[in-house]
Amino acid sequence: MSTPDQKKKKKISTRTSDGQVFELEEHLAMECDTIKTFFDNFSRDTVMPLPNVKSWEMVKLIEFCTKVRELETQFGVKYMDIASSTEEQEKKEAGRFLEAFRAEFNKDLSHENLVYFLCAVNYLNIEVLMMILCQCMADGIKNKSVEYCRDLFGVQNDYTHEEEAKYRDKYAWVFEGLEIEE
């Protein structure tokens, strides 16, 4: 039977879509359901291909999983359970930490890169990070124009100019206060 220190030192390897190989501590890699499932079926010596993950995304994922471990150790509670904690002081302290962590984690991500990162996180099936990134995306597109959101998500406008003008007139209140992108 392995000790916790030996378990932490176990490494697994992944290869991102741009060819970069990452050696990850097994306990951190298993935070990703896709990686966990892969290594439940294949040898730990196998290099897992990650065709939907770029190296910069993997660096961010490792940073996130490491921070989550620190958070769980600091508060003695699983990350997903922090929001449902009944201890008021613990909730406030954890909430402040989470907000600061979320802001710091996402400060270098443009909206476009956030979309790509969301796709990678979805592929790897990391629920807690998906929740955080979705909230960041929601905050990021708040009060943005329809055109900005269409461009960001690659959505084609399926309205004619006449139809769009009709809806803009009919629902003018929806378009009030939106940031106009230049």
Short mmCIF file of C-alpha atoms in Angstrom, two decimals:
data_model
loop_
_atom_site.label_atom_id
_atom_site.label_comp_id
_atom_site.label_asym_id
_atom_site.label_seq_id
_atom_site.Cartn_x
_atom_site.Cartn_y
_atom_site.Cartn_z
CA MET A 1 0.00 0.00 0.00
CA SER A 2 1.37 3.43 -0.92
CA THR A 3 1.72 6.28 1.52
CA PRO A 4 0.13 9.68 0.80
CA ASP A 5 3.57 11.08 -0.08
CA GLN A 6 4.18 8.30 -2.60
CA LYS A 7 0.72 8.81 -4.07
CA LYS A 8 1.41 12.54 -4.55
CA LYS A 9 4.62 11.75 -6.40
CA LYS A 10 2.92 9.49 -8.94
CA LYS A 11 2.87 11.17 -12.32
CA ILE A 12 0.82 10.70 -15.43
CA SER A 13 1.48 12.21 -18.84
CA THR A 14 -0.81 14.04 -21.23
CA ARG A 15 -0.15 15.48 -24.68
CA THR A 16 -1.99 18.63 -25.72
CA SER A 17 -3.21 19.36 -29.24
CA ASP A 18 -0.12 21.46 -29.94
CA GLY A 19 2.19 18.56 -29.01
CA GLN A 20 3.28 19.68 -25.54
CA VAL A 21 3.64 16.82 -23.03
CA PHE A 22 2.70 17.55 -19.43
CA GLU A 23 3.62 15.36 -16.49
CA LEU A 24 0.92 15.85 -13.89
CA GLU A 25 0.71 14.71 -10.32
CA GLU A 26 -1.83 11.91 -10.41
CA HIS A 27 -3.99 13.30 -7.61
CA LEU A 28 -4.33 16.63 -9.46
CA ALA A 29 -4.97 15.04 -12.86
CA MET A 30 -7.78 12.95 -11.41
CA GLU A 31 -9.74 16.17 -10.79
CA CYS A 32 -10.50 15.99 -14.52
CA ASP A 33 -13.18 13.37 -15.13
CA THR A 34 -12.02 12.76 -18.70
CA ILE A 35 -8.45 12.05 -17.57
CA LYS A 36 -9.68 9.89 -14.70
CA THR A 37 -11.85 7.81 -17.04
CA PHE A 38 -8.98 7.41 -19.52
CA PHE A 39 -6.58 6.13 -16.86
CA ASP A 40 -9.23 3.87 -15.37
CA ASN A 41 -9.09 2.06 -18.73
CA PHE A 42 -5.42 2.43 -19.72
CA SER A 43 -2.04 2.03 -18.07
CA ARG A 44 -0.63 4.95 -16.10
CA ASP A 45 2.41 4.69 -18.41
CA THR A 46 0.31 5.70 -21.42
CA VAL A 47 0.55 9.31 -22.63
CA MET A 48 -3.04 10.53 -22.86
CA PRO A 49 -3.78 12.59 -25.98
CA LEU A 50 -5.84 15.72 -25.35
CA PRO A 51 -6.93 16.81 -28.85
CA ASN A 52 -9.22 19.56 -27.54
CA VAL A 53 -6.76 21.15 -25.10
CA LYS A 54 -3.91 23.54 -25.95
CA SER A 55 -0.79 23.89 -23.81
CA TRP A 56 -1.73 27.34 -22.46
CA GLU A 57 -5.07 25.90 -21.35
CA MET A 58 -3.33 23.01 -19.60
CA VAL A 59 -1.09 25.45 -17.73
CA LYS A 60 -4.22 27.28 -16.49
CA LEU A 61 -5.87 23.96 -15.56
CA ILE A 62 -2.87 22.89 -13.49
CA GLU A 63 -2.85 26.28 -11.77
CA PHE A 64 -6.54 25.93 -10.97
CA CYS A 65 -6.36 22.36 -9.64
CA THR A 66 -3.37 23.27 -7.46
CA LYS A 67 -5.23 26.27 -6.01
CA VAL A 68 -8.33 24.17 -5.35
CA ARG A 69 -6.23 21.72 -3.35
CA GLU A 70 -4.82 24.62 -1.32
CA LEU A 71 -8.32 25.97 -0.74
CA GLU A 72 -9.65 22.61 0.40
CA THR A 73 -6.72 22.22 2.79
CA GLN A 74 -7.11 25.77 4.11
CA PHE A 75 -10.84 25.46 4.84
CA GLY A 76 -10.94 21.72 5.50
CA VAL A 77 -13.87 21.33 3.14
CA LYS A 78 -14.31 20.31 -0.50
CA TYR A 79 -14.43 23.23 -2.93
CA MET A 80 -17.96 22.38 -4.09
CA ASP A 81 -19.19 22.29 -0.48
CA ILE A 82 -17.96 25.77 0.46
CA ALA A 83 -21.04 27.54 -0.93
CA SER A 84 -23.33 25.22 1.02
CA SER A 85 -21.45 25.53 4.31
CA THR A 86 -23.69 26.30 7.28
CA GLU A 87 -20.95 28.03 9.24
CA GLU A 88 -21.52 31.73 8.56
CA GLN A 89 -17.94 32.85 9.28
CA GLU A 90 -16.50 30.04 7.17
CA LYS A 91 -18.86 30.99 4.34
CA LYS A 92 -17.81 34.65 4.43
CA GLU A 93 -14.11 33.88 4.55
CA ALA A 94 -14.34 31.26 1.82
CA GLY A 95 -16.51 33.57 -0.29
CA ARG A 96 -13.92 36.36 -0.10
CA PHE A 97 -11.17 33.93 -1.02
CA LEU A 98 -13.18 32.52 -3.91
CA GLU A 99 -13.95 35.94 -5.34
CA ALA A 100 -10.30 37.02 -5.13
CA PHE A 101 -9.15 33.73 -6.63
CA ARG A 102 -11.68 33.93 -9.44
CA ALA A 103 -10.66 37.49 -10.32
CA GLU A 104 -6.95 36.65 -10.24
CA PHE A 105 -7.39 33.41 -12.20
CA ASN A 106 -9.31 35.08 -15.01
CA LYS A 107 -7.56 38.45 -15.21
CA ASP A 108 -5.31 37.39 -18.10
CA LEU A 109 -8.09 35.76 -20.14
CA SER A 110 -9.64 37.74 -22.96
CA HIS A 111 -13.28 36.95 -23.71
CA GLU A 112 -12.20 35.05 -26.81
CA ASN A 113 -9.68 32.95 -24.86
CA LEU A 114 -12.29 32.39 -22.15
CA VAL A 115 -14.55 30.79 -24.78
CA TYR A 116 -11.71 28.47 -25.87
CA PHE A 117 -10.85 27.68 -22.25
CA LEU A 118 -14.49 26.87 -21.50
CA CYS A 119 -14.44 24.36 -24.37
CA ALA A 120 -11.30 22.70 -22.97
CA VAL A 121 -12.75 22.57 -19.45
CA ASN A 122 -15.98 21.12 -20.81
CA TYR A 123 -14.00 18.47 -22.72
CA LEU A 124 -12.07 17.54 -19.56
CA ASN A 125 -15.28 17.65 -17.51
CA ILE A 126 -14.11 19.73 -14.55
CA GLU A 127 -17.42 20.74 -12.99
CA VAL A 128 -16.20 23.27 -10.44
CA LEU A 129 -14.06 25.15 -12.97
CA MET A 130 -16.91 25.06 -15.48
CA MET A 131 -19.17 26.77 -12.94
CA ILE A 132 -16.58 29.46 -12.23
CA LEU A 133 -15.84 30.12 -15.90
CA CYS A 134 -19.53 30.25 -16.85
CA GLN A 135 -20.07 32.91 -14.18
CA CYS A 136 -17.03 34.81 -15.48
CA MET A 137 -18.44 34.62 -19.01
CA ALA A 138 -21.85 35.80 -17.81
CA ASP A 139 -20.20 38.72 -16.02
CA GLY A 140 -18.11 39.46 -19.11
CA ILE A 141 -21.02 39.70 -21.55
CA LYS A 142 -23.34 41.57 -19.22
CA ASN A 143 -24.56 44.73 -20.97
CA LYS A 144 -22.76 43.83 -24.20
CA SER A 145 -24.42 44.33 -27.54
CA VAL A 146 -26.05 41.54 -29.50
CA GLU A 147 -23.44 42.02 -32.21
CA TYR A 148 -20.60 41.62 -29.71
CA CYS A 149 -22.08 38.37 -28.36
CA ARG A 150 -22.72 37.02 -31.85
CA ASP A 151 -19.12 37.74 -32.82
CA LEU A 152 -17.72 36.29 -29.59
CA PHE A 153 -19.62 33.01 -29.86
CA GLY A 154 -19.56 32.77 -33.66
CA VAL A 155 -23.34 32.96 -34.02
CA GLN A 156 -24.67 33.97 -37.41
CA ASN A 157 -27.45 36.54 -37.57
CA ASP A 158 -30.39 34.72 -39.11
CA TYR A 159 -32.62 37.82 -39.23
CA THR A 160 -32.95 40.03 -42.28
CA HIS A 161 -32.23 43.73 -41.79
CA GLU A 162 -35.97 44.39 -41.84
CA GLU A 163 -36.73 41.71 -39.22
CA GLU A 164 -33.96 42.93 -36.97
CA ALA A 165 -35.14 46.55 -37.24
CA LYS A 166 -38.69 45.43 -36.43
CA TYR A 167 -37.57 43.61 -33.27
CA ARG A 168 -35.30 46.46 -32.21
CA ASP A 169 -38.26 48.82 -32.45
CA LYS A 170 -40.71 46.45 -30.77
CA TYR A 171 -38.34 45.58 -27.90
CA ALA A 172 -36.33 48.79 -27.68
CA TRP A 173 -36.08 48.52 -23.89
CA VAL A 174 -33.90 45.41 -24.28
CA PHE A 175 -31.25 47.39 -26.11
CA GLU A 176 -31.11 50.32 -23.66
CA GLY A 177 -27.88 50.68 -21.70
CA LEU A 178 -25.86 48.20 -23.74
CA GLU A 179 -22.19 48.89 -24.31
CA ILE A 180 -21.51 49.64 -27.95
CA GLU A 181 -18.39 47.88 -29.23
CA GLU A 182 -16.21 49.85 -31.61
#
